[in-house]
Amino acid sequence: MDTAAIETLEAQFRGDIIEPGDTTYDETRALYNGMIDKRPRLIVRCTDTADVVTAVQFGREQGLVIAVRGCGHNGPGLGSCDGGLLIDLSTMKGIYVDPDSDTVRVQPGCTQGDLDHATHAYGLAVPAGIVSTTGIAGLTLGGGHGYLSRLHGLTVDNLIEAEVVLADGRIVIASINRHDDLFWALRGGGGNFGIVTSFLLQAHPVHTVYAGPILWDMAHARDIMAWYRDFLPKAPRALGMFLGLKRVPSVAPFPEALWDRPVCALMCCYNGAEEEGRTVMQSVREALPEPLLDGMMSMPFPAWQSAFDAILPKGLQWYWKGDFVHELHDDAIDAHIENASRIPSGSLSLMHLYPIDGAVHDTQSDAMAWRCRDATWSMVIAGIDRNPANADAVTQWARDYWEALHPFNAGGGYVNFMMEEGSERIQATYGSNYERLARIKGHYDPDNVFRVNQNICPA
């Protein structure tokens, strides 16, 4: 790639073009996961769909590896590449809410927090994740589960249509009625099939929620996990609740007396009035021991979604592994307790069990690429630390924990909770849907242009 090629690109491109040596290069290329460092040959920051088309065509003409980044929240750093072209969508942040249809059209540079902010003014929300700095594009294409999933399904269950730039530069609309095979694949198949430049999402009535963390000493974890296993499938769908084993972060708003203490946590969100939420939670409080902290209160939904953003800023050391869980056996609980007891002191490392039930089970496993409708939980084990010197320690802890639990679990995991783990894990995740995904990939991206991802090889 010579100077003349870049000059030609500059004449056709409306966004910023950033090269190594430019003053903004290091800041722009930095990833959410501070454990990973990549150096693209060129970064192009798109302003609109036309810029995305130009970037894709340029990358193909120059024979460059192409990586695509929405908000850069990807754990294994698959939103960038070494020596290739990074197509950065982070400045494409348009959002339009239609209150007549309860839908929202959102561009791929938006975070979950951007989306929550826009929809909250209308008393609406889209089911999504649990950290507001997460990019809505990667979250949606991978599936998207969080506090509203038991009531309203996955993020991808609420995708109505997508505008997509294909590998050959064409722009198409994918929906149940147009390019329905592509639409089927986009819903859980990640960025394998094109660059989505606009998502049309179904929103739902959500405004004030009764939400917060409840923490117990780790000594109670075995009893709480067994109770959680039995309670959650019978709980009202309006109650989103996930279980975590972790240390209390050494920051406000947590009481200093609890900092770094190993705990079992229930992170709860009841979509409704505080009085209703208290009634639902009464059986929880009666069944379980006295907690160290009960922080549940009435609050706007975006406040709960962003409550812990400050604890997980960009640049931490991350290593995570995921599995889908069908049953939480007693032996598995014992393995959880044993490994959680070894969470490195001072780290933010954790294990979370997110519910995959309720409305998620209302959709058939072959209705879209996201297949694991028969799972009960999505498990993530994340080694997280502020200090790069501790990266190896938290990585080893996460690997050991996952290897101890994996024999109890399904073969695949949530793609947004995977590092680069090889094709066998990808095939296990998609199971009986994988062959169809490979055929669709072969139709829309036969040259595997979009391969810097959890890759599905074209048939």
C-alpha positions as a printed NumPy array, in Angstrom:
array([[  0.   ,   0.   ,   0.   ],
       [  1.669,   3.196,  -1.191],
       [  1.028,   6.908,  -0.661],
       [ -0.937,   7.2  ,  -3.889],
       [ -3.401,   4.522,  -2.738],
       [ -4.029,   6.352,   0.522],
       [ -4.438,   9.662,  -1.31 ],
       [ -7.056,   8.038,  -3.539],
       [ -8.864,   6.751,  -0.453],
       [ -8.776,  10.218,   1.143],
       [-10.511,  11.676,  -1.903],
       [-13.394,   9.206,  -1.54 ],
       [-13.671,   8.938,   2.251],
       [-15.391,  11.474,   4.543],
       [-14.179,  10.204,   7.914],
       [-10.738,  10.251,   9.526],
       [ -7.86 ,   8.177,   8.168],
       [ -5.223,   7.396,  10.776],
       [ -1.779,   5.891,  10.187],
       [  1.05 ,   4.786,  12.513],
       [  2.885,   7.887,  13.652],
       [ -0.215,  10.092,  13.699],
       [ -0.819,  11.775,  17.05 ],
       [ -4.133,   9.961,  17.568],
       [ -2.963,   6.529,  16.396],
       [ -2.143,   4.946,  19.763],
       [ -5.247,   6.295,  21.458],
       [ -7.495,   5.152,  18.597],
       [ -6.061,   1.655,  18.282],
       [ -6.205,   0.951,  22.046],
       [ -8.524,  -1.925,  22.929],
       [-10.883,  -2.479,  25.836],
       [ -8.792,  -5.457,  26.922],
       [ -5.449,  -4.051,  28.021],
       [ -3.919,  -7.522,  27.746],
       [ -4.043,  -7.287,  23.935],
       [ -2.046,  -4.873,  21.766],
       [ -2.567,  -4.691,  17.996],
       [ -1.15 ,  -2.316,  15.407],
       [ -3.247,  -1.89 ,  12.239],
       [ -1.551,  -0.508,   9.121],
       [ -4.475,   1.886,   8.656],
       [ -7.485,   2.937,  10.725],
       [-10.469,   4.409,   8.923],
       [-13.186,   5.997,  11.077],
       [-16.409,   5.867,   9.095],
       [-19.073,   8.584,   9.237],
       [-21.817,   6.755,   7.313],
       [-22.682,   3.676,   5.283],
       [-21.019,   5.097,   2.157],
       [-17.736,   5.327,   4.062],
       [-18.088,   1.676,   5.093],
       [-18.555,   0.658,   1.441],
       [-15.487,   2.675,   0.444],
       [-13.432,   1.107,   3.229],
       [-14.413,  -2.461,   2.359],
       [-13.636,  -1.945,  -1.328],
       [-10.289,  -0.317,  -0.503],
       [ -9.304,  -3.155,   1.832],
       [-10.081,  -5.761,  -0.8  ],
       [ -8.264,  -3.878,  -3.569],
       [ -5.166,  -3.552,  -1.386],
       [ -5.292,  -7.169,  -0.204],
       [ -5.461,  -6.156,   3.449],
       [ -6.747,  -8.161,   6.367],
       [ -9.935,  -6.373,   7.468],
       [-11.041,  -5.998,  11.074],
       [-14.272,  -4.277,  12.098],
       [-14.831,  -2.448,  15.368],
       [-17.998,  -0.998,  16.817],
       [-17.085,   0.137,  20.325],
       [-14.102,  -2.164,  20.877],
       [-15.523,  -4.092,  23.846],
       [-14.57 ,  -7.494,  22.402],
       [-12.691,  -9.618,  24.956],
       [-10.152, -11.321,  22.652],
       [ -9.487,  -8.085,  20.757],
       [-11.15 ,  -9.227,  17.529],
       [-12.119,  -5.635,  16.784],
       [ -8.598,  -4.981,  15.49 ],
       [ -5.703,  -6.602,  13.623],
       [ -1.968,  -6.361,  13.066],
       [ -0.802,  -4.847,   9.799],
       [ -4.227,  -4.667,   8.193],
       [ -7.18 ,  -2.312,   7.839],
       [ -9.281,  -1.454,  10.886],
       [-12.745,  -0.237,   9.901],
       [-13.806,   1.769,  12.952],
       [-17.542,   2.45 ,  13.285],
       [-17.374,   4.201,  16.669],
       [-18.367,   7.626,  15.315],
       [-21.569,   6.276,  13.717],
       [-23.78 ,   7.037,  16.719],
       [-27.194,   7.909,  15.302],
       [-30.307,   6.75 ,  17.196],
       [-33.947,   7.263,  16.256],
       [-36.787,   6.113,  18.503],
       [-40.269,   5.618,  17.034],
       [-42.734,   5.669,  19.955],
       [-45.654,   4.717,  17.697],
       [-44.133,   1.302,  16.953],
       [-41.906,   1.031,  20.06 ],
       [-38.901,   0.524,  17.809],
       [-35.475,   2.122,  17.7  ],
       [-33.022,   2.392,  14.832],
       [-29.435,   2.504,  16.056],
       [-26.053,   2.764,  14.346],
       [-23.119,   0.476,  15.227],
       [-21.017,   3.065,  17.068],
       [-23.545,   3.301,  19.893],
       [-22.971,   1.795,  23.28 ],
       [-25.663,   0.125,  25.291],
       [-25.675,   3.277,  27.444],
       [-26.364,   5.442,  24.39 ],
       [-29.306,   3.221,  23.515],
       [-30.654,   3.185,  27.089],
       [-30.421,   6.982,  27.274],
       [-32.391,   7.469,  24.054],
       [-35.137,   4.944,  24.76 ],
       [-35.592,   5.847,  28.446],
       [-37.101,   9.219,  27.517],
       [-39.983,   7.261,  25.958],
       [-40.324,   4.774,  28.821],
       [-38.762,   2.028,  26.708],
       [-35.722,  -0.25 ,  26.694],
       [-34.192,  -2.943,  24.519],
       [-33.002,  -6.169,  26.187],
       [-29.222,  -6.018,  26.237],
       [-26.235,  -6.693,  28.504],
       [-25.297,  -5.51 ,  31.995],
       [-22.531,  -2.933,  31.358],
       [-23.524,   0.263,  29.581],
       [-20.135,   0.757,  27.88 ],
       [-20.705,  -2.399,  25.821],
       [-21.09 ,  -1.759,  22.085],
       [-24.591,  -2.55 ,  20.893],
       [-23.368,  -3.943,  17.538],
       [-21.137,  -6.737,  18.816],
       [-23.539,  -7.492,  21.645],
       [-26.484,  -7.891,  19.265],
       [-24.701,  -9.953,  16.62 ],
       [-23.427, -12.328,  19.302],
       [-26.83 , -12.697,  21.001],
       [-27.137, -10.281,  23.908],
       [-28.461, -11.413,  27.299],
       [-29.064,  -9.385,  30.452],
       [-31.591,  -8.277,  33.051],
       [-34.552,  -8.12 ,  30.646],
       [-33.95 , -11.416,  28.843],
       [-36.247, -13.536,  31.006],
       [-39.098, -11.134,  30.164],
       [-38.309, -10.027,  26.599],
       [-35.698, -12.422,  25.211],
       [-32.217, -11.836,  23.861],
       [-31.183,  -8.653,  22.077],
       [-31.088, -10.653,  18.864],
       [-34.65 , -11.879,  19.46 ],
       [-35.653,  -8.217,  19.202],
       [-33.81 ,  -7.483,  15.957],
       [-36.326,  -6.586,  13.224],
       [-34.006,  -5.704,  10.353],
       [-30.414,  -4.76 ,   9.595],
       [-28.699,  -2.704,   6.913],
       [-25.601,  -4.629,   5.878],
       [-22.543,  -3.848,   3.772],
       [-21.456,  -7.107,   2.162],
       [-17.941,  -8.229,   1.299],
       [-18.416,  -7.187,  -2.345],
       [-19.496,  -3.676,  -1.303],
       [-23.228,  -4.102,  -1.894],
       [-25.71 ,  -2.663,   0.595],
       [-28.669,  -4.886,   1.461],
       [-31.501,  -4.887,   3.982],
       [-31.863,  -8.153,   5.874],
       [-35.148,  -9.005,   7.567],
       [-37.645, -11.818,   7.817],
       [-38.899, -10.802,   4.343],
       [-35.687,  -9.733,   2.585],
       [-32.457, -11.731,   2.481],
       [-34.039, -13.918,   5.125],
       [-31.106, -16.368,   5.068],
       [-28.698, -13.528,   5.896],
       [-31.068, -12.293,   8.59 ],
       [-31.167, -15.795,  10.083],
       [-27.351, -15.87 ,  10.2  ],
       [-26.847, -12.367,  11.588],
       [-28.918, -13.218,  14.643],
       [-26.135, -14.835,  16.634],
       [-23.552, -15.46 ,  13.911],
       [-21.451, -12.415,  14.786],
       [-19.662, -10.286,  12.203],
       [-19.062, -13.142,   9.79 ],
       [-21.49 , -12.092,   7.07 ],
       [-21.025,  -8.362,   6.586],
       [-20.826,  -5.027,   8.38 ],
       [-24.127,  -3.994,   9.917],
       [-24.508,  -0.227,   9.611],
       [-28.006,   0.05 ,  11.107],
       [-30.058,  -2.092,  13.489],
       [-33.838,  -1.814,  13.85 ],
       [-34.739,  -3.136,  17.293],
       [-37.974,  -3.785,  19.149],
       [-38.199,  -1.913,  22.448],
       [-40.436,  -2.676,  25.433],
       [-42.013,  -0.711,  28.294],
       [-39.299,  -0.292,  30.933],
       [-38.751,   2.766,  33.076],
       [-38.23 ,   2.462,  36.823],
       [-36.928,  -0.822,  38.21 ],
       [-36.408,  -2.242,  41.678],
       [-32.804,  -3.323,  41.459],
       [-29.465,  -3.7  ,  43.16 ],
       [-26.873,  -6.15 ,  44.516],
       [-27.31 ,  -8.497,  47.463],
       [-24.048,  -9.851,  48.896],
       [-23.35 , -12.765,  51.242],
       [-20.107, -14.062,  52.651],
       [-18.615, -16.829,  50.497],
       [-19.302, -19.263,  53.333],
       [-22.978, -19.23 ,  52.286],
       [-22.281, -19.743,  48.58 ],
       [-23.079, -23.454,  48.43 ],
       [-26.533, -23.005,  49.978],
       [-27.309, -19.935,  47.886],
       [-26.299, -21.627,  44.622],
       [-28.483, -24.641,  45.371],
       [-31.382, -22.332,  46.241],
       [-30.83 , -20.248,  43.094],
       [-30.862, -23.395,  40.95 ],
       [-34.334, -24.262,  42.211],
       [-35.811, -20.775,  42.607],
       [-35.076, -19.071,  39.311],
       [-37.06 , -21.28 ,  36.89 ],
       [-40.203, -20.604,  38.953],
       [-39.573, -16.883,  39.486],
       [-41.665, -14.243,  37.646],
       [-40.194, -13.348,  34.267],
       [-40.104,  -9.701,  35.285],
       [-37.31 , -10.601,  37.715],
       [-33.872, -10.648,  36.137],
       [-31.331, -12.168,  38.531],
       [-27.845, -13.497,  37.974],
       [-25.479, -15.094,  40.473],
       [-21.843, -14.163,  40.917],
       [-18.842, -15.399,  42.887],
       [-16.27 , -12.636,  43.26 ],
       [-14.452, -10.284,  45.608],
       [-16.07 ,  -6.988,  46.584],
       [-14.433,  -4.25 ,  44.471],
       [-12.339,  -1.891,  46.595],
       [-14.214,   1.212,  45.471],
       [-17.327,   3.196,  46.333],
       [-20.26 ,   2.65 ,  46.552],
       [-19.321,  -0.558,  48.354],
       [-18.673,  -0.107,  52.106],
       [-14.954,  -0.044,  52.814],
       [-15.388,  -2.74 ,  55.457],
       [-16.326,  -5.186,  52.663],
       [-13.567,  -4.329,  50.185],
       [-11.8  ,  -7.387,  48.701],
       [-14.004,  -9.759,  50.694],
       [-14.976, -12.989,  48.838],
       [-18.74 , -13.016,  48.354],
       [-21.625, -14.729,  46.676],
       [-23.77 , -12.09 ,  44.968],
       [-27.23 , -11.924,  43.484],
       [-27.569,  -9.045,  41.03 ],
       [-31.299,  -8.36 ,  40.786],
       [-33.598,  -6.281,  38.603],
       [-37.377,  -6.357,  38.863],
       [-39.062,  -4.525,  35.983],
       [-41.843,  -2.763,  37.854],
       [-42.784,  -0.692,  40.852],
       [-40.832,  -0.982,  44.102],
       [-43.847,  -2.358,  45.989],
       [-44.224,  -5.18 ,  43.446],
       [-40.51 ,  -5.866,  43.539],
       [-40.424,  -6.028,  47.314],
       [-43.261,  -8.545,  47.258],
       [-41.397, -10.754,  44.776],
       [-38.14 , -10.453,  46.741],
       [-39.772, -11.204,  50.088],
       [-39.496, -14.949,  49.517],
       [-35.822, -14.502,  48.616],
       [-35.071, -12.591,  51.791],
       [-36.959, -15.113,  53.92 ],
       [-35.23 , -18.138,  52.368],
       [-31.632, -16.944,  52.579],
       [-29.267, -15.916,  55.404],
       [-28.843, -12.309,  56.49 ],
       [-26.726, -10.638,  53.793],
       [-23.663,  -8.483,  54.218],
       [-25.289,  -5.92 ,  51.949],
       [-28.748,  -5.505,  50.45 ],
       [-28.556,  -2.645,  47.973],
       [-31.882,  -3.057,  46.199],
       [-33.821,   0.159,  45.611],
       [-36.05 ,   1.842,  43.061],
       [-34.116,   3.578,  40.255],
       [-34.305,   4.445,  36.54 ],
       [-33.315,   1.453,  34.428],
       [-30.296,   3.218,  32.83 ],
       [-28.936,   3.955,  36.32 ],
       [-28.811,   0.245,  37.138],
       [-27.36 ,  -0.631,  33.739],
       [-24.476,   1.787,  34.291],
       [-24.032,   1.288,  38.043],
       [-20.735,  -0.557,  37.749],
       [-19.198,   1.044,  34.665],
       [-16.549,   2.797,  36.751],
       [-15.354,  -0.54 ,  38.129],
       [-14.642,  -1.899,  34.624],
       [-12.982,   0.909,  32.634],
       [-11.197,   0.426,  29.339],
       [ -7.663,  -0.93 ,  29.626],
       [ -7.96 ,  -3.574,  32.357],
       [ -6.325,  -6.975,  31.963],
       [ -8.991,  -9.482,  30.833],
       [ -9.104, -13.202,  30.189],
       [-12.492, -14.863,  30.002],
       [-14.017, -18.22 ,  29.142],
       [-17.67 , -19.188,  28.817],
       [-19.933, -22.218,  28.718],
       [-23.626, -22.885,  28.458],
       [-24.96 , -24.748,  31.491],
       [-27.94 , -27.109,  31.414],
       [-27.939, -28.315,  35.014],
       [-26.166, -27.056,  38.123],
       [-25.235, -30.348,  39.787],
       [-24.114, -30.529,  43.419],
       [-20.658, -31.639,  42.272],
       [-20.472, -28.624,  39.973],
       [-21.399, -26.335,  42.87 ],
       [-18.557, -27.865,  44.892],
       [-16.15 , -27.187,  42.015],
       [-17.379, -23.581,  41.813],
       [-16.786, -23.039,  45.529],
       [-13.328, -24.589,  45.4  ],
       [-12.171, -22.444,  42.474],
       [-13.902, -19.237,  43.562],
       [-12.096, -19.517,  46.896],
       [ -8.86 , -18.983,  44.947],
       [ -9.861, -15.663,  43.313],
       [ -6.628, -13.634,  43.505],
       [ -6.763, -10.988,  46.221],
       [ -7.156,  -7.453,  44.908],
       [ -8.394,  -8.585,  41.498],
       [-11.794,  -7.999,  39.915],
       [-11.996, -11.624,  38.755],
       [-15.392, -13.289,  38.849],
       [-17.759, -16.053,  37.832],
       [-21.271, -15.127,  36.699],
       [-24.254, -17.356,  35.903],
       [-26.719, -15.51 ,  33.66 ],
       [-30.189, -17.025,  33.233],
       [-31.118, -18.439,  29.832],
       [-34.775, -19.169,  30.443],
       [-38.183, -17.516,  30.37 ],
       [-38.716, -15.699,  27.072],
       [-35.433, -17.029,  25.676],
       [-36.968, -20.506,  25.682],
       [-39.993, -19.298,  23.725],
       [-37.934, -19.32 ,  20.506],
       [-36.919, -22.54 ,  18.75 ],
       [-33.212, -23.42 ,  18.527],
       [-33.282, -23.41 ,  14.706],
       [-35.195, -20.114,  14.365],
       [-31.924, -18.21 ,  14.056],
       [-28.185, -18.786,  14.403],
       [-28.246, -18.383,  18.222],
       [-28.996, -21.981,  19.094],
       [-28.677, -22.734,  22.808],
       [-32.341, -22.36 ,  23.738],
       [-32.234, -25.485,  25.882],
       [-29.559, -24.071,  28.2  ],
       [-30.483, -22.809,  31.659],
       [-27.535, -20.49 ,  32.246],
       [-24.716, -18.789,  30.39 ],
       [-21.573, -18.987,  32.499],
       [-18.593, -16.675,  32.251],
       [-15.36 , -16.971,  34.195],
       [-13.321, -13.781,  33.865],
       [ -9.837, -13.111,  35.173],
       [ -9.667,  -9.318,  35.534],
       [ -7.008,  -7.091,  37.084],
       [ -5.899,  -3.477,  36.928],
       [ -2.187,  -4.331,  37.041],
       [ -0.5  ,  -5.775,  33.911],
       [  1.93 ,  -7.583,  36.219],
       [ -0.973,  -9.765,  37.388],
       [ -2.153, -10.741,  33.892],
       [ -0.607, -14.21 ,  33.976],
       [ -2.023, -14.962,  37.429],
       [ -5.625, -14.067,  36.592],
       [ -5.377, -15.828,  33.224],
       [ -4.224, -19.044,  34.864],
       [ -6.935, -18.761,  37.521],
       [ -9.638, -18.389,  34.854],
       [ -8.307, -21.29 ,  32.784],
       [ -8.082, -23.607,  35.795],
       [-11.586, -22.674,  36.915],
       [-13.062, -23.234,  33.447],
       [-11.294, -26.589,  33.019],
       [-12.7  , -27.743,  36.353],
       [-16.282, -26.793,  35.388],
       [-16.319, -27.599,  31.674],
       [-16.956, -31.36 ,  32.146],
       [-20.292, -30.477,  33.773],
       [-21.363, -28.188,  30.922],
       [-22.376, -28.154,  27.268],
       [-19.775, -28.246,  24.5  ],
       [-20.212, -24.648,  23.385],
       [-20.438, -21.234,  24.966],
       [-21.687, -17.734,  24.334],
       [-19.503, -16.313,  21.554],
       [-19.236, -12.953,  23.319],
       [-17.607, -14.783,  26.262],
       [-14.917, -16.549,  24.224],
       [-11.285, -15.836,  23.605],
       [ -9.732, -17.238,  20.41 ],
       [-10.473, -20.892,  21.136],
       [-10.459, -22.634,  17.762],
       [-12.972, -23.948,  15.269],
       [-14.113, -26.918,  17.385],
       [-15.496, -24.603,  20.058],
       [-17.256, -22.491,  17.417],
       [-18.842, -25.56 ,  15.845],
       [-19.89 , -26.861,  19.268],
       [-21.514, -23.507,  20.037],
       [-23.647, -23.495,  16.887],
       [-24.189, -27.256,  16.848],
       [-26.8  , -28.301,  14.293],
       [-26.975, -24.704,  12.985],
       [-23.312, -24.632,  11.974],
       [-23.681, -26.315,   8.575],
       [-26.351, -23.823,   7.515],
       [-24.194, -20.936,   8.747],
       [-21.262, -22.19 ,   6.683],
       [-23.446, -22.33 ,   3.552],
       [-24.714, -18.787,   4.122],
       [-21.158, -17.609,   4.735],
       [-20.155, -19.222,   1.441],
       [-22.909, -17.315,  -0.346],
       [-22.316, -13.851,   1.138],
       [-18.576, -13.946,   1.915],
       [-17.005, -16.829,  -0.064],
       [-13.488, -15.369,   0.269],
       [-13.82 , -15.03 ,   4.065],
       [-13.078, -11.31 ,   3.93 ],
       [-14.696, -10.916,   7.345],
       [-12.583, -13.417,   9.262],
       [-11.214, -11.401,  12.185],
       [-13.976, -12.71 ,  14.458],
       [-15.185, -15.989,  15.933],
       [-14.921, -17.28 ,  12.428],
       [-17.312, -19.496,  10.522],
       [-15.491, -20.838,   7.478],
       [-17.422, -20.609,   4.195],
       [-18.716, -23.92 ,   2.889]])
